[in-house]
Amino acid sequence: MKLLTHNLLSSHVPGLRPGAGFPLRIELGHPSELPPEPSPGYEADEEFLRRLHHVLLEVEVLEGSLQCPDSGRRFPISRGVPNLLLSEDEA
Amino acid sequence: MKKLKLKELESCLQQVDTFESPKLLLEQYPTRPHIAACMLYTIHNTFDDIENKTIADLGCGCGMLSIGSAMLGAGFCVGFDIDADALEIFNSNIEDFELTNVNMVQCDICSLSDSMSDTFDTVIMNPPFGTKHNKGIDMIFLKTALQMAKTAVYSLHKTSTRQHIQKKAAEWEVKMEVLAELRFDLPASYKFHKKKSVSIKPNITEKMLR
């Protein structure tokens, strides 16, 4: 799962406040290489853009989980595939 | 990007591994390489909706359409399917084809709601037809696809549903065009098929937004 794909996904746990299912928190073994917010003027910062491109398009999360920011429910990622299916009693 | 000929594309797609034990209730069958190649070739050469575009494949199964799109120069493809076994085969196909711009998500298309509005340039799909206790599923896929796509949706549907789709398209204020009518050769992939091949006549329909 690339970061670009993660950016599209949101939580569908029933009963969330509108918009509260996004963004899903990525849980990995190691910390991210990027700062949480881009600094002003990032468009001209070649080094930052290179690292951004790398993280967005070249890094694949193989194992980990995505956490719903509202309900805390975790969606597993295994072999690079995030599983957003809810169980029968959740849906 | 080297210009891939139709026959070359079809040849490549014949290498795509497909379902080992197709699940009846999910209407799993692979999109035939010939159909996939013709469909994708048209989308690419006539409409230019593949090269460098972001593409979603709803009900991707083993990834025939996504892989074909990647071969025609898609920017980024994401397949969506409910079945882990199919996605596992899709994953191994991606490795075999050495593709780096294809991802997949396991989810239920019917419960996606509108959280992914306007997220992809193009949606290309061969959705379930709704023949196995899941009537109406083809329209749910279509509606979701139209929400997700910024430019166009290309989808395969049964000829018998054409009028219904035209009606819905008008209701959803979407322009719909039938691009081709195909004979769908479905060799018996489920054990109870008595005839050697069943001909359904789906058609590729294109819906342009607004």
PDB file of C-alpha atoms in Angstrom:
ATOM      1  CA  MET A   1       0.000   0.000   0.000  1.00  0.00           C
ATOM      2  CA  LYS A   2       1.515   3.294  -1.085  1.00  0.00           C
ATOM      3  CA  LEU A   3       0.882   6.490   0.810  1.00  0.00           C
ATOM      4  CA  LEU A   4      -1.004   7.703  -2.241  1.00  0.00           C
ATOM      5  CA  THR A   5      -3.471   4.824  -1.826  1.00  0.00           C
ATOM      6  CA  HIS A   6      -3.750   5.445   1.910  1.00  0.00           C
ATOM      7  CA  ASN A   7      -4.734   9.051   1.126  1.00  0.00           C
ATOM      8  CA  LEU A   8      -7.877   7.785  -0.573  1.00  0.00           C
ATOM      9  CA  LEU A   9      -9.113   5.626   2.258  1.00  0.00           C
ATOM     10  CA  SER A  10     -11.381   6.449   5.156  1.00  0.00           C
ATOM     11  CA  SER A  11     -13.088   4.521   7.916  1.00  0.00           C
ATOM     12  CA  HIS A  12     -16.646   3.219   7.445  1.00  0.00           C
ATOM     13  CA  VAL A  13     -17.343   2.163  10.987  1.00  0.00           C
ATOM     14  CA  PRO A  14     -21.029   2.987  11.461  1.00  0.00           C
ATOM     15  CA  GLY A  15     -21.948   5.870  13.696  1.00  0.00           C
ATOM     16  CA  LEU A  16     -18.993   8.136  13.004  1.00  0.00           C
ATOM     17  CA  ARG A  17     -19.369  11.887  12.845  1.00  0.00           C
ATOM     18  CA  PRO A  18     -19.274  13.091   9.222  1.00  0.00           C
ATOM     19  CA  GLY A  19     -15.702  13.291   7.966  1.00  0.00           C
ATOM     20  CA  ALA A  20     -14.353  11.816  11.183  1.00  0.00           C
ATOM     21  CA  GLY A  21     -13.157   8.636   9.490  1.00  0.00           C
ATOM     22  CA  PHE A  22     -10.359  10.424   7.657  1.00  0.00           C
ATOM     23  CA  PRO A  23      -7.426  10.309   7.661  1.00  0.00           C
ATOM     24  CA  LEU A  24      -6.634   6.832   8.891  1.00  0.00           C
ATOM     25  CA  ARG A  25      -3.619   6.710  11.164  1.00  0.00           C
ATOM     26  CA  ILE A  26      -0.840   4.536   9.756  1.00  0.00           C
ATOM     27  CA  GLU A  27       0.765   2.332  12.366  1.00  0.00           C
ATOM     28  CA  LEU A  28       4.165   0.986  11.471  1.00  0.00           C
ATOM     29  CA  GLY A  29       7.211  -0.395  13.147  1.00  0.00           C
ATOM     30  CA  HIS A  30       9.267   2.745  12.560  1.00  0.00           C
ATOM     31  CA  PRO A  31       8.710   6.492  12.469  1.00  0.00           C
ATOM     32  CA  SER A  32       8.159   8.486   9.293  1.00  0.00           C
ATOM     33  CA  GLU A  33      11.003  10.340   7.625  1.00  0.00           C
ATOM     34  CA  LEU A  34       8.895  13.383   6.980  1.00  0.00           C
ATOM     35  CA  PRO A  35       7.834  16.210   9.275  1.00  0.00           C
ATOM     36  CA  PRO A  36       4.103  16.202  10.154  1.00  0.00           C
ATOM     37  CA  GLU A  37       3.488  19.481   8.311  1.00  0.00           C
ATOM     38  CA  PRO A  38       5.208  20.867   5.222  1.00  0.00           C
ATOM     39  CA  SER A  39       7.179  24.016   5.986  1.00  0.00           C
ATOM     40  CA  PRO A  40       6.232  27.210   4.114  1.00  0.00           C
ATOM     41  CA  GLY A  41       7.862  27.441   0.683  1.00  0.00           C
ATOM     42  CA  TYR A  42       8.041  23.653   0.384  1.00  0.00           C
ATOM     43  CA  GLU A  43       7.262  23.888  -3.338  1.00  0.00           C
ATOM     44  CA  ALA A  44      10.772  25.203  -3.953  1.00  0.00           C
ATOM     45  CA  ASP A  45      12.498  22.850  -1.564  1.00  0.00           C
ATOM     46  CA  GLU A  46      14.000  20.205  -3.870  1.00  0.00           C
ATOM     47  CA  GLU A  47      15.186  17.990  -1.055  1.00  0.00           C
ATOM     48  CA  PHE A  48      11.783  17.958   0.612  1.00  0.00           C
ATOM     49  CA  LEU A  49      10.002  17.310  -2.694  1.00  0.00           C
ATOM     50  CA  ARG A  50      12.296  14.401  -3.406  1.00  0.00           C
ATOM     51  CA  ARG A  51      11.568  12.860  -0.019  1.00  0.00           C
ATOM     52  CA  LEU A  52       7.848  13.526  -0.452  1.00  0.00           C
ATOM     53  CA  HIS A  53       7.810  11.851  -3.851  1.00  0.00           C
ATOM     54  CA  HIS A  54       9.656   8.902  -2.380  1.00  0.00           C
ATOM     55  CA  VAL A  55       7.242   8.454   0.513  1.00  0.00           C
ATOM     56  CA  LEU A  56       4.150   9.050  -1.614  1.00  0.00           C
ATOM     57  CA  LEU A  57       4.977   6.814  -4.538  1.00  0.00           C
ATOM     58  CA  GLU A  58       7.950   4.621  -3.776  1.00  0.00           C
ATOM     59  CA  VAL A  59       7.382   3.332  -0.266  1.00  0.00           C
ATOM     60  CA  GLU A  60       5.013   0.417   0.200  1.00  0.00           C
ATOM     61  CA  VAL A  61       3.591  -0.469   3.589  1.00  0.00           C
ATOM     62  CA  LEU A  62       3.561  -4.265   3.658  1.00  0.00           C
ATOM     63  CA  GLU A  63       2.507  -4.982   7.213  1.00  0.00           C
ATOM     64  CA  GLY A  64       0.878  -2.660   9.704  1.00  0.00           C
ATOM     65  CA  SER A  65      -2.526  -1.235  10.383  1.00  0.00           C
ATOM     66  CA  LEU A  66      -4.723   1.767   9.724  1.00  0.00           C
ATOM     67  CA  GLN A  67      -6.524   3.197  12.709  1.00  0.00           C
ATOM     68  CA  CYS A  68      -9.852   4.994  12.483  1.00  0.00           C
ATOM     69  CA  PRO A  69      -9.242   8.424  14.078  1.00  0.00           C
ATOM     70  CA  ASP A  70     -12.745   8.500  15.542  1.00  0.00           C
ATOM     71  CA  SER A  71     -13.596   4.992  16.726  1.00  0.00           C
ATOM     72  CA  GLY A  72     -10.077   3.642  17.166  1.00  0.00           C
ATOM     73  CA  ARG A  73     -10.973   0.545  15.164  1.00  0.00           C
ATOM     74  CA  ARG A  74      -7.940  -0.918  13.438  1.00  0.00           C
ATOM     75  CA  PHE A  75      -7.884  -2.115   9.853  1.00  0.00           C
ATOM     76  CA  PRO A  76      -5.016  -4.515   9.171  1.00  0.00           C
ATOM     77  CA  ILE A  77      -2.581  -4.233   6.278  1.00  0.00           C
ATOM     78  CA  SER A  78      -1.069  -7.531   5.257  1.00  0.00           C
ATOM     79  CA  ARG A  79       1.144  -8.239   2.243  1.00  0.00           C
ATOM     80  CA  GLY A  80       0.618  -4.683   1.158  1.00  0.00           C
ATOM     81  CA  VAL A  81      -3.185  -4.914   1.076  1.00  0.00           C
ATOM     82  CA  PRO A  82      -5.278  -2.881   3.525  1.00  0.00           C
ATOM     83  CA  ASN A  83      -8.451  -4.715   4.597  1.00  0.00           C
ATOM     84  CA  LEU A  84     -11.337  -2.352   5.186  1.00  0.00           C
ATOM     85  CA  LEU A  85     -14.031  -5.008   5.578  1.00  0.00           C
ATOM     86  CA  LEU A  86     -16.232  -4.637   8.631  1.00  0.00           C
ATOM     87  CA  SER A  87     -17.377  -7.734  10.491  1.00  0.00           C
ATOM     88  CA  GLU A  88     -21.037  -8.810  10.295  1.00  0.00           C
ATOM     89  CA  ASP A  89     -21.936  -7.304  13.654  1.00  0.00           C
ATOM     90  CA  GLU A  90     -20.206  -4.021  12.888  1.00  0.00           C
ATOM     91  CA  ALA A  91     -21.833  -3.315   9.534  1.00  0.00           C
TER      92      ALA A  91
ATOM     93  CA  MET B   1       6.089   4.762 -24.045  1.00  0.00           C
ATOM     94  CA  LYS B   2       6.417   2.102 -26.696  1.00  0.00           C
ATOM     95  CA  LYS B   3       3.154   1.789 -28.565  1.00  0.00           C
ATOM     96  CA  LEU B   4       1.717  -1.598 -27.656  1.00  0.00           C
ATOM     97  CA  LYS B   5      -0.247  -3.334 -30.381  1.00  0.00           C
ATOM     98  CA  LEU B   6      -3.593  -4.927 -29.596  1.00  0.00           C
ATOM     99  CA  LYS B   7      -2.302  -8.419 -30.282  1.00  0.00           C
ATOM    100  CA  GLU B   8       0.709  -7.800 -28.036  1.00  0.00           C
ATOM    101  CA  LEU B   9      -1.504  -6.585 -25.223  1.00  0.00           C
ATOM    102  CA  GLU B  10      -3.778  -9.584 -25.549  1.00  0.00           C
ATOM    103  CA  SER B  11      -0.774 -11.875 -25.566  1.00  0.00           C
ATOM    104  CA  CYS B  12       0.550 -10.346 -22.353  1.00  0.00           C
ATOM    105  CA  LEU B  13      -2.817 -10.567 -20.658  1.00  0.00           C
ATOM    106  CA  GLN B  14      -2.962 -14.267 -21.415  1.00  0.00           C
ATOM    107  CA  GLN B  15      -0.146 -14.568 -18.864  1.00  0.00           C
ATOM    108  CA  VAL B  16      -2.310 -13.178 -16.079  1.00  0.00           C
ATOM    109  CA  ASP B  17      -3.072 -15.902 -13.532  1.00  0.00           C
ATOM    110  CA  THR B  18      -6.743 -16.225 -12.717  1.00  0.00           C
ATOM    111  CA  PHE B  19      -9.012 -17.661 -10.036  1.00  0.00           C
ATOM    112  CA  GLU B  20      -8.033 -21.111  -8.808  1.00  0.00           C
ATOM    113  CA  SER B  21     -11.408 -21.847  -7.226  1.00  0.00           C
ATOM    114  CA  PRO B  22     -13.828 -19.162  -8.372  1.00  0.00           C
ATOM    115  CA  LYS B  23     -16.487 -18.327  -5.798  1.00  0.00           C
ATOM    116  CA  LEU B  24     -19.935 -18.724  -7.262  1.00  0.00           C
ATOM    117  CA  LEU B  25     -21.728 -16.245  -5.031  1.00  0.00           C
ATOM    118  CA  LEU B  26     -19.271 -13.505  -5.875  1.00  0.00           C
ATOM    119  CA  GLU B  27     -19.756 -14.157  -9.603  1.00  0.00           C
ATOM    120  CA  GLN B  28     -16.048 -14.669  -9.990  1.00  0.00           C
ATOM    121  CA  TYR B  29     -14.762 -15.291 -13.464  1.00  0.00           C
ATOM    122  CA  PRO B  30     -11.761 -13.738 -15.162  1.00  0.00           C
ATOM    123  CA  THR B  31     -12.282 -11.080 -17.803  1.00  0.00           C
ATOM    124  CA  ARG B  32     -11.087 -12.861 -20.935  1.00  0.00           C
ATOM    125  CA  PRO B  33      -7.781 -11.477 -22.231  1.00  0.00           C
ATOM    126  CA  HIS B  34      -9.324 -10.780 -25.623  1.00  0.00           C
ATOM    127  CA  ILE B  35     -12.154  -8.712 -24.163  1.00  0.00           C
ATOM    128  CA  ALA B  36      -9.879  -6.945 -21.708  1.00  0.00           C
ATOM    129  CA  ALA B  37      -7.406  -6.109 -24.468  1.00  0.00           C
ATOM    130  CA  CYS B  38     -10.080  -4.753 -26.842  1.00  0.00           C
ATOM    131  CA  MET B  39     -11.706  -2.745 -24.110  1.00  0.00           C
ATOM    132  CA  LEU B  40      -8.481  -1.229 -22.806  1.00  0.00           C
ATOM    133  CA  TYR B  41      -7.135  -0.577 -26.266  1.00  0.00           C
ATOM    134  CA  THR B  42     -10.216   1.449 -27.163  1.00  0.00           C
ATOM    135  CA  ILE B  43     -10.143   3.373 -23.899  1.00  0.00           C
ATOM    136  CA  HIS B  44      -6.496   4.212 -24.504  1.00  0.00           C
ATOM    137  CA  ASN B  45      -6.415   4.945 -28.224  1.00  0.00           C
ATOM    138  CA  THR B  46      -9.845   6.442 -28.840  1.00  0.00           C
ATOM    139  CA  PHE B  47     -10.407   8.251 -25.557  1.00  0.00           C
ATOM    140  CA  ASP B  48      -6.925   8.639 -24.083  1.00  0.00           C
ATOM    141  CA  ASP B  49      -8.194   7.781 -20.612  1.00  0.00           C
ATOM    142  CA  ILE B  50      -5.398   5.479 -19.495  1.00  0.00           C
ATOM    143  CA  GLU B  51      -1.906   6.861 -20.116  1.00  0.00           C
ATOM    144  CA  ASN B  52      -0.646   8.828 -17.110  1.00  0.00           C
ATOM    145  CA  LYS B  53      -4.072   8.723 -15.515  1.00  0.00           C
ATOM    146  CA  THR B  54      -5.127   7.433 -12.099  1.00  0.00           C
ATOM    147  CA  ILE B  55      -7.342   4.417 -12.555  1.00  0.00           C
ATOM    148  CA  ALA B  56      -9.662   2.494 -10.241  1.00  0.00           C
ATOM    149  CA  ASP B  57     -10.718  -1.084 -10.979  1.00  0.00           C
ATOM    150  CA  LEU B  58     -13.828  -1.984  -8.966  1.00  0.00           C
ATOM    151  CA  GLY B  59     -14.287  -5.705  -8.412  1.00  0.00           C
ATOM    152  CA  CYS B  60     -10.767  -6.210  -9.749  1.00  0.00           C
ATOM    153  CA  GLY B  61     -10.547  -9.931  -8.976  1.00  0.00           C
ATOM    154  CA  CYS B  62      -7.171 -11.171 -10.181  1.00  0.00           C
ATOM    155  CA  GLY B  63      -6.412  -7.815 -11.761  1.00  0.00           C
ATOM    156  CA  MET B  64      -6.803  -8.374 -15.496  1.00  0.00           C
ATOM    157  CA  LEU B  65      -8.021  -4.844 -16.224  1.00  0.00           C
ATOM    158  CA  SER B  66      -5.589  -3.142 -13.814  1.00  0.00           C
ATOM    159  CA  ILE B  67      -2.625  -4.977 -15.240  1.00  0.00           C
ATOM    160  CA  GLY B  68      -3.693  -4.188 -18.774  1.00  0.00           C
ATOM    161  CA  SER B  69      -4.040  -0.526 -17.847  1.00  0.00           C
ATOM    162  CA  ALA B  70      -0.586  -0.481 -16.311  1.00  0.00           C
ATOM    163  CA  MET B  71       0.823  -1.972 -19.512  1.00  0.00           C
ATOM    164  CA  LEU B  72      -0.757   0.819 -21.510  1.00  0.00           C
ATOM    165  CA  GLY B  73       0.981   3.450 -19.417  1.00  0.00           C
ATOM    166  CA  ALA B  74      -1.455   4.246 -16.619  1.00  0.00           C
ATOM    167  CA  GLY B  75      -0.027   6.602 -13.993  1.00  0.00           C
ATOM    168  CA  PHE B  76      -1.374   4.674 -11.029  1.00  0.00           C
ATOM    169  CA  CYS B  77      -3.943   1.862 -10.692  1.00  0.00           C
ATOM    170  CA  VAL B  78      -5.836   0.752  -7.606  1.00  0.00           C
ATOM    171  CA  GLY B  79      -7.901  -2.422  -7.600  1.00  0.00           C
ATOM    172  CA  PHE B  80     -10.773  -2.927  -5.166  1.00  0.00           C
ATOM    173  CA  ASP B  81     -12.187  -6.339  -4.290  1.00  0.00           C
ATOM    174  CA  ILE B  82     -13.910  -8.064  -1.390  1.00  0.00           C
ATOM    175  CA  ASP B  83     -12.120 -11.403  -1.729  1.00  0.00           C
ATOM    176  CA  ALA B  84      -8.720 -11.992  -0.128  1.00  0.00           C
ATOM    177  CA  ASP B  85      -7.990 -15.049  -2.273  1.00  0.00           C
ATOM    178  CA  ALA B  86      -8.473 -13.113  -5.493  1.00  0.00           C
ATOM    179  CA  LEU B  87      -6.290 -10.285  -4.200  1.00  0.00           C
ATOM    180  CA  GLU B  88      -3.566 -12.758  -3.344  1.00  0.00           C
ATOM    181  CA  ILE B  89      -3.511 -13.897  -6.954  1.00  0.00           C
ATOM    182  CA  PHE B  90      -3.581 -10.256  -8.071  1.00  0.00           C
ATOM    183  CA  ASN B  91      -0.564  -9.594  -5.831  1.00  0.00           C
ATOM    184  CA  SER B  92       1.420 -12.435  -7.325  1.00  0.00           C
ATOM    185  CA  ASN B  93       0.464 -11.247 -10.819  1.00  0.00           C
ATOM    186  CA  ILE B  94       1.825  -7.802  -9.991  1.00  0.00           C
ATOM    187  CA  GLU B  95       5.093  -9.389  -8.932  1.00  0.00           C
ATOM    188  CA  ASP B  96       5.270 -11.519 -12.079  1.00  0.00           C
ATOM    189  CA  PHE B  97       4.661  -8.510 -14.283  1.00  0.00           C
ATOM    190  CA  GLU B  98       7.067  -6.398 -12.192  1.00  0.00           C
ATOM    191  CA  LEU B  99       4.601  -3.541 -11.920  1.00  0.00           C
ATOM    192  CA  THR B 100       5.351  -0.760  -9.465  1.00  0.00           C
ATOM    193  CA  ASN B 101       2.336   1.458  -9.926  1.00  0.00           C
ATOM    194  CA  VAL B 102      -0.502  -0.882  -8.995  1.00  0.00           C
ATOM    195  CA  ASN B 103      -2.029  -1.141  -5.518  1.00  0.00           C
ATOM    196  CA  MET B 104      -5.077  -2.909  -4.163  1.00  0.00           C
ATOM    197  CA  VAL B 105      -7.590  -2.513  -1.347  1.00  0.00           C
ATOM    198  CA  GLN B 106      -9.806  -5.165   0.196  1.00  0.00           C
ATOM    199  CA  CYS B 107     -13.251  -3.731   0.833  1.00  0.00           C
ATOM    200  CA  ASP B 108     -16.955  -4.033   0.081  1.00  0.00           C
ATOM    201  CA  ILE B 109     -17.798  -1.679  -2.797  1.00  0.00           C
ATOM    202  CA  CYS B 110     -21.412  -1.616  -1.654  1.00  0.00           C
ATOM    203  CA  SER B 111     -20.451   0.050   1.604  1.00  0.00           C
ATOM    204  CA  LEU B 112     -17.983   2.621   0.294  1.00  0.00           C
ATOM    205  CA  SER B 113     -20.507   5.469   0.319  1.00  0.00           C
ATOM    206  CA  ASP B 114     -19.260   8.685  -1.224  1.00  0.00           C
ATOM    207  CA  SER B 115     -16.027   9.042   0.685  1.00  0.00           C
ATOM    208  CA  MET B 116     -13.980   8.682  -2.464  1.00  0.00           C
ATOM    209  CA  SER B 117     -15.656  11.268  -4.674  1.00  0.00           C
ATOM    210  CA  ASP B 118     -13.615  12.457  -7.641  1.00  0.00           C
ATOM    211  CA  THR B 119     -10.514  10.595  -6.593  1.00  0.00           C
ATOM    212  CA  PHE B 120      -9.610   8.875  -9.869  1.00  0.00           C
ATOM    213  CA  ASP B 121      -9.418  10.122 -13.432  1.00  0.00           C
ATOM    214  CA  THR B 122     -10.916   6.928 -14.834  1.00  0.00           C
ATOM    215  CA  VAL B 123     -12.745   3.875 -13.516  1.00  0.00           C
ATOM    216  CA  ILE B 124     -12.468   0.682 -15.576  1.00  0.00           C
ATOM    217  CA  MET B 125     -14.412  -2.343 -14.384  1.00  0.00           C
ATOM    218  CA  ASN B 126     -16.144  -5.627 -15.046  1.00  0.00           C
ATOM    219  CA  PRO B 127     -18.631  -5.620 -12.165  1.00  0.00           C
ATOM    220  CA  PRO B 128     -20.753  -8.555 -10.959  1.00  0.00           C
ATOM    221  CA  PHE B 129     -23.998  -8.666 -12.930  1.00  0.00           C
ATOM    222  CA  GLY B 130     -26.315  -9.413 -10.027  1.00  0.00           C
ATOM    223  CA  THR B 131     -27.284 -12.945 -10.919  1.00  0.00           C
ATOM    224  CA  LYS B 132     -26.537 -14.604  -7.594  1.00  0.00           C
ATOM    225  CA  HIS B 133     -28.901 -13.306  -4.899  1.00  0.00           C
ATOM    226  CA  ASN B 134     -27.288  -9.928  -5.317  1.00  0.00           C
ATOM    227  CA  LYS B 135     -29.700  -8.225  -7.667  1.00  0.00           C
ATOM    228  CA  GLY B 136     -28.913  -4.595  -8.268  1.00  0.00           C
ATOM    229  CA  ILE B 137     -25.250  -4.918  -7.455  1.00  0.00           C
ATOM    230  CA  ASP B 138     -24.242  -3.859 -10.953  1.00  0.00           C
ATOM    231  CA  MET B 139     -26.016  -0.536 -10.443  1.00  0.00           C
ATOM    232  CA  ILE B 140     -24.399  -0.012  -7.043  1.00  0.00           C
ATOM    233  CA  PHE B 141     -20.997  -0.540  -8.630  1.00  0.00           C
ATOM    234  CA  LEU B 142     -21.901   1.865 -11.408  1.00  0.00           C
ATOM    235  CA  LYS B 143     -23.120   4.563  -9.062  1.00  0.00           C
ATOM    236  CA  THR B 144     -20.017   4.279  -6.900  1.00  0.00           C
ATOM    237  CA  ALA B 145     -17.792   4.291  -9.969  1.00  0.00           C
ATOM    238  CA  LEU B 146     -19.427   7.480 -11.216  1.00  0.00           C
ATOM    239  CA  GLN B 147     -18.802   9.142  -7.870  1.00  0.00           C
ATOM    240  CA  MET B 148     -15.174   8.102  -7.855  1.00  0.00           C
ATOM    241  CA  ALA B 149     -14.337   9.067 -11.416  1.00  0.00           C
ATOM    242  CA  LYS B 150     -13.412  12.562 -12.494  1.00  0.00           C
ATOM    243  CA  THR B 151     -13.628  11.905 -16.220  1.00  0.00           C
ATOM    244  CA  ALA B 152     -15.130   8.602 -17.280  1.00  0.00           C
ATOM    245  CA  VAL B 153     -16.289   5.156 -16.245  1.00  0.00           C
ATOM    246  CA  TYR B 154     -15.890   2.173 -18.569  1.00  0.00           C
ATOM    247  CA  SER B 155     -17.915  -0.834 -17.550  1.00  0.00           C
ATOM    248  CA  LEU B 156     -19.236  -4.143 -18.854  1.00  0.00           C
ATOM    249  CA  HIS B 157     -22.951  -4.861 -18.479  1.00  0.00           C
ATOM    250  CA  LYS B 158     -25.514  -7.290 -19.800  1.00  0.00           C
ATOM    251  CA  THR B 159     -27.290  -6.146 -22.936  1.00  0.00           C
ATOM    252  CA  SER B 160     -30.595  -6.928 -21.226  1.00  0.00           C
ATOM    253  CA  THR B 161     -29.962  -4.149 -18.716  1.00  0.00           C
ATOM    254  CA  ARG B 162     -29.151  -1.479 -21.278  1.00  0.00           C
ATOM    255  CA  GLN B 163     -32.486   0.345 -21.070  1.00  0.00           C
ATOM    256  CA  HIS B 164     -32.418   0.342 -17.306  1.00  0.00           C
ATOM    257  CA  ILE B 165     -28.904   1.774 -17.346  1.00  0.00           C
ATOM    258  CA  GLN B 166     -29.933   4.452 -19.832  1.00  0.00           C
ATOM    259  CA  LYS B 167     -32.758   5.421 -17.531  1.00  0.00           C
ATOM    260  CA  LYS B 168     -30.496   5.619 -14.520  1.00  0.00           C
ATOM    261  CA  ALA B 169     -27.869   7.568 -16.444  1.00  0.00           C
ATOM    262  CA  ALA B 170     -30.452  10.201 -17.290  1.00  0.00           C
ATOM    263  CA  GLU B 171     -31.550  10.305 -13.679  1.00  0.00           C
ATOM    264  CA  TRP B 172     -27.970  10.701 -12.492  1.00  0.00           C
ATOM    265  CA  GLU B 173     -27.358  13.357 -15.159  1.00  0.00           C
ATOM    266  CA  VAL B 174     -24.573  11.423 -16.741  1.00  0.00           C
ATOM    267  CA  LYS B 175     -23.921  10.905 -20.428  1.00  0.00           C
ATOM    268  CA  MET B 176     -23.856   7.256 -21.385  1.00  0.00           C
ATOM    269  CA  GLU B 177     -22.663   5.673 -24.592  1.00  0.00           C
ATOM    270  CA  VAL B 178     -22.574   2.057 -25.636  1.00  0.00           C
ATOM    271  CA  LEU B 179     -19.147   1.433 -27.099  1.00  0.00           C
ATOM    272  CA  ALA B 180     -19.384  -2.152 -28.163  1.00  0.00           C
ATOM    273  CA  GLU B 181     -21.447  -5.245 -27.912  1.00  0.00           C
ATOM    274  CA  LEU B 182     -19.497  -8.397 -27.291  1.00  0.00           C
ATOM    275  CA  ARG B 183     -20.148 -12.042 -27.086  1.00  0.00           C
ATOM    276  CA  PHE B 184     -18.832 -13.141 -23.767  1.00  0.00           C
ATOM    277  CA  ASP B 185     -17.321 -16.549 -23.917  1.00  0.00           C
ATOM    278  CA  LEU B 186     -17.552 -18.060 -20.484  1.00  0.00           C
ATOM    279  CA  PRO B 187     -16.102 -21.536 -20.542  1.00  0.00           C
ATOM    280  CA  ALA B 188     -17.560 -23.567 -17.736  1.00  0.00           C
ATOM    281  CA  SER B 189     -15.733 -22.203 -14.725  1.00  0.00           C
ATOM    282  CA  TYR B 190     -18.371 -23.455 -12.337  1.00  0.00           C
ATOM    283  CA  LYS B 191     -18.995 -27.155 -12.086  1.00  0.00           C
ATOM    284  CA  PHE B 192     -22.666 -27.069 -12.822  1.00  0.00           C
ATOM    285  CA  HIS B 193     -22.370 -25.481 -16.254  1.00  0.00           C
ATOM    286  CA  LYS B 194     -23.634 -28.126 -18.595  1.00  0.00           C
ATOM    287  CA  LYS B 195     -22.992 -26.265 -21.829  1.00  0.00           C
ATOM    288  CA  LYS B 196     -19.407 -25.797 -22.884  1.00  0.00           C
ATOM    289  CA  SER B 197     -19.637 -22.041 -23.190  1.00  0.00           C
ATOM    290  CA  VAL B 198     -22.405 -19.716 -22.234  1.00  0.00           C
ATOM    291  CA  SER B 199     -22.900 -16.615 -24.302  1.00  0.00           C
ATOM    292  CA  ILE B 200     -24.005 -13.604 -22.338  1.00  0.00           C
ATOM    293  CA  LYS B 201     -24.046 -10.445 -24.341  1.00  0.00           C
ATOM    294  CA  PRO B 202     -22.665  -7.691 -22.243  1.00  0.00           C
ATOM    295  CA  ASN B 203     -21.687  -4.394 -23.712  1.00  0.00           C
ATOM    296  CA  ILE B 204     -19.036  -1.935 -22.814  1.00  0.00           C
ATOM    297  CA  THR B 205     -20.649   1.256 -21.783  1.00  0.00           C
ATOM    298  CA  GLU B 206     -18.960   4.510 -21.201  1.00  0.00           C
ATOM    299  CA  LYS B 207     -20.374   7.142 -19.002  1.00  0.00           C
ATOM    300  CA  MET B 208     -19.053  10.638 -19.212  1.00  0.00           C
ATOM    301  CA  LEU B 209     -19.662  12.929 -16.359  1.00  0.00           C
ATOM    302  CA  ARG B 210     -21.520  16.164 -16.505  1.00  0.00           C
TER     303      ARG B 210
END
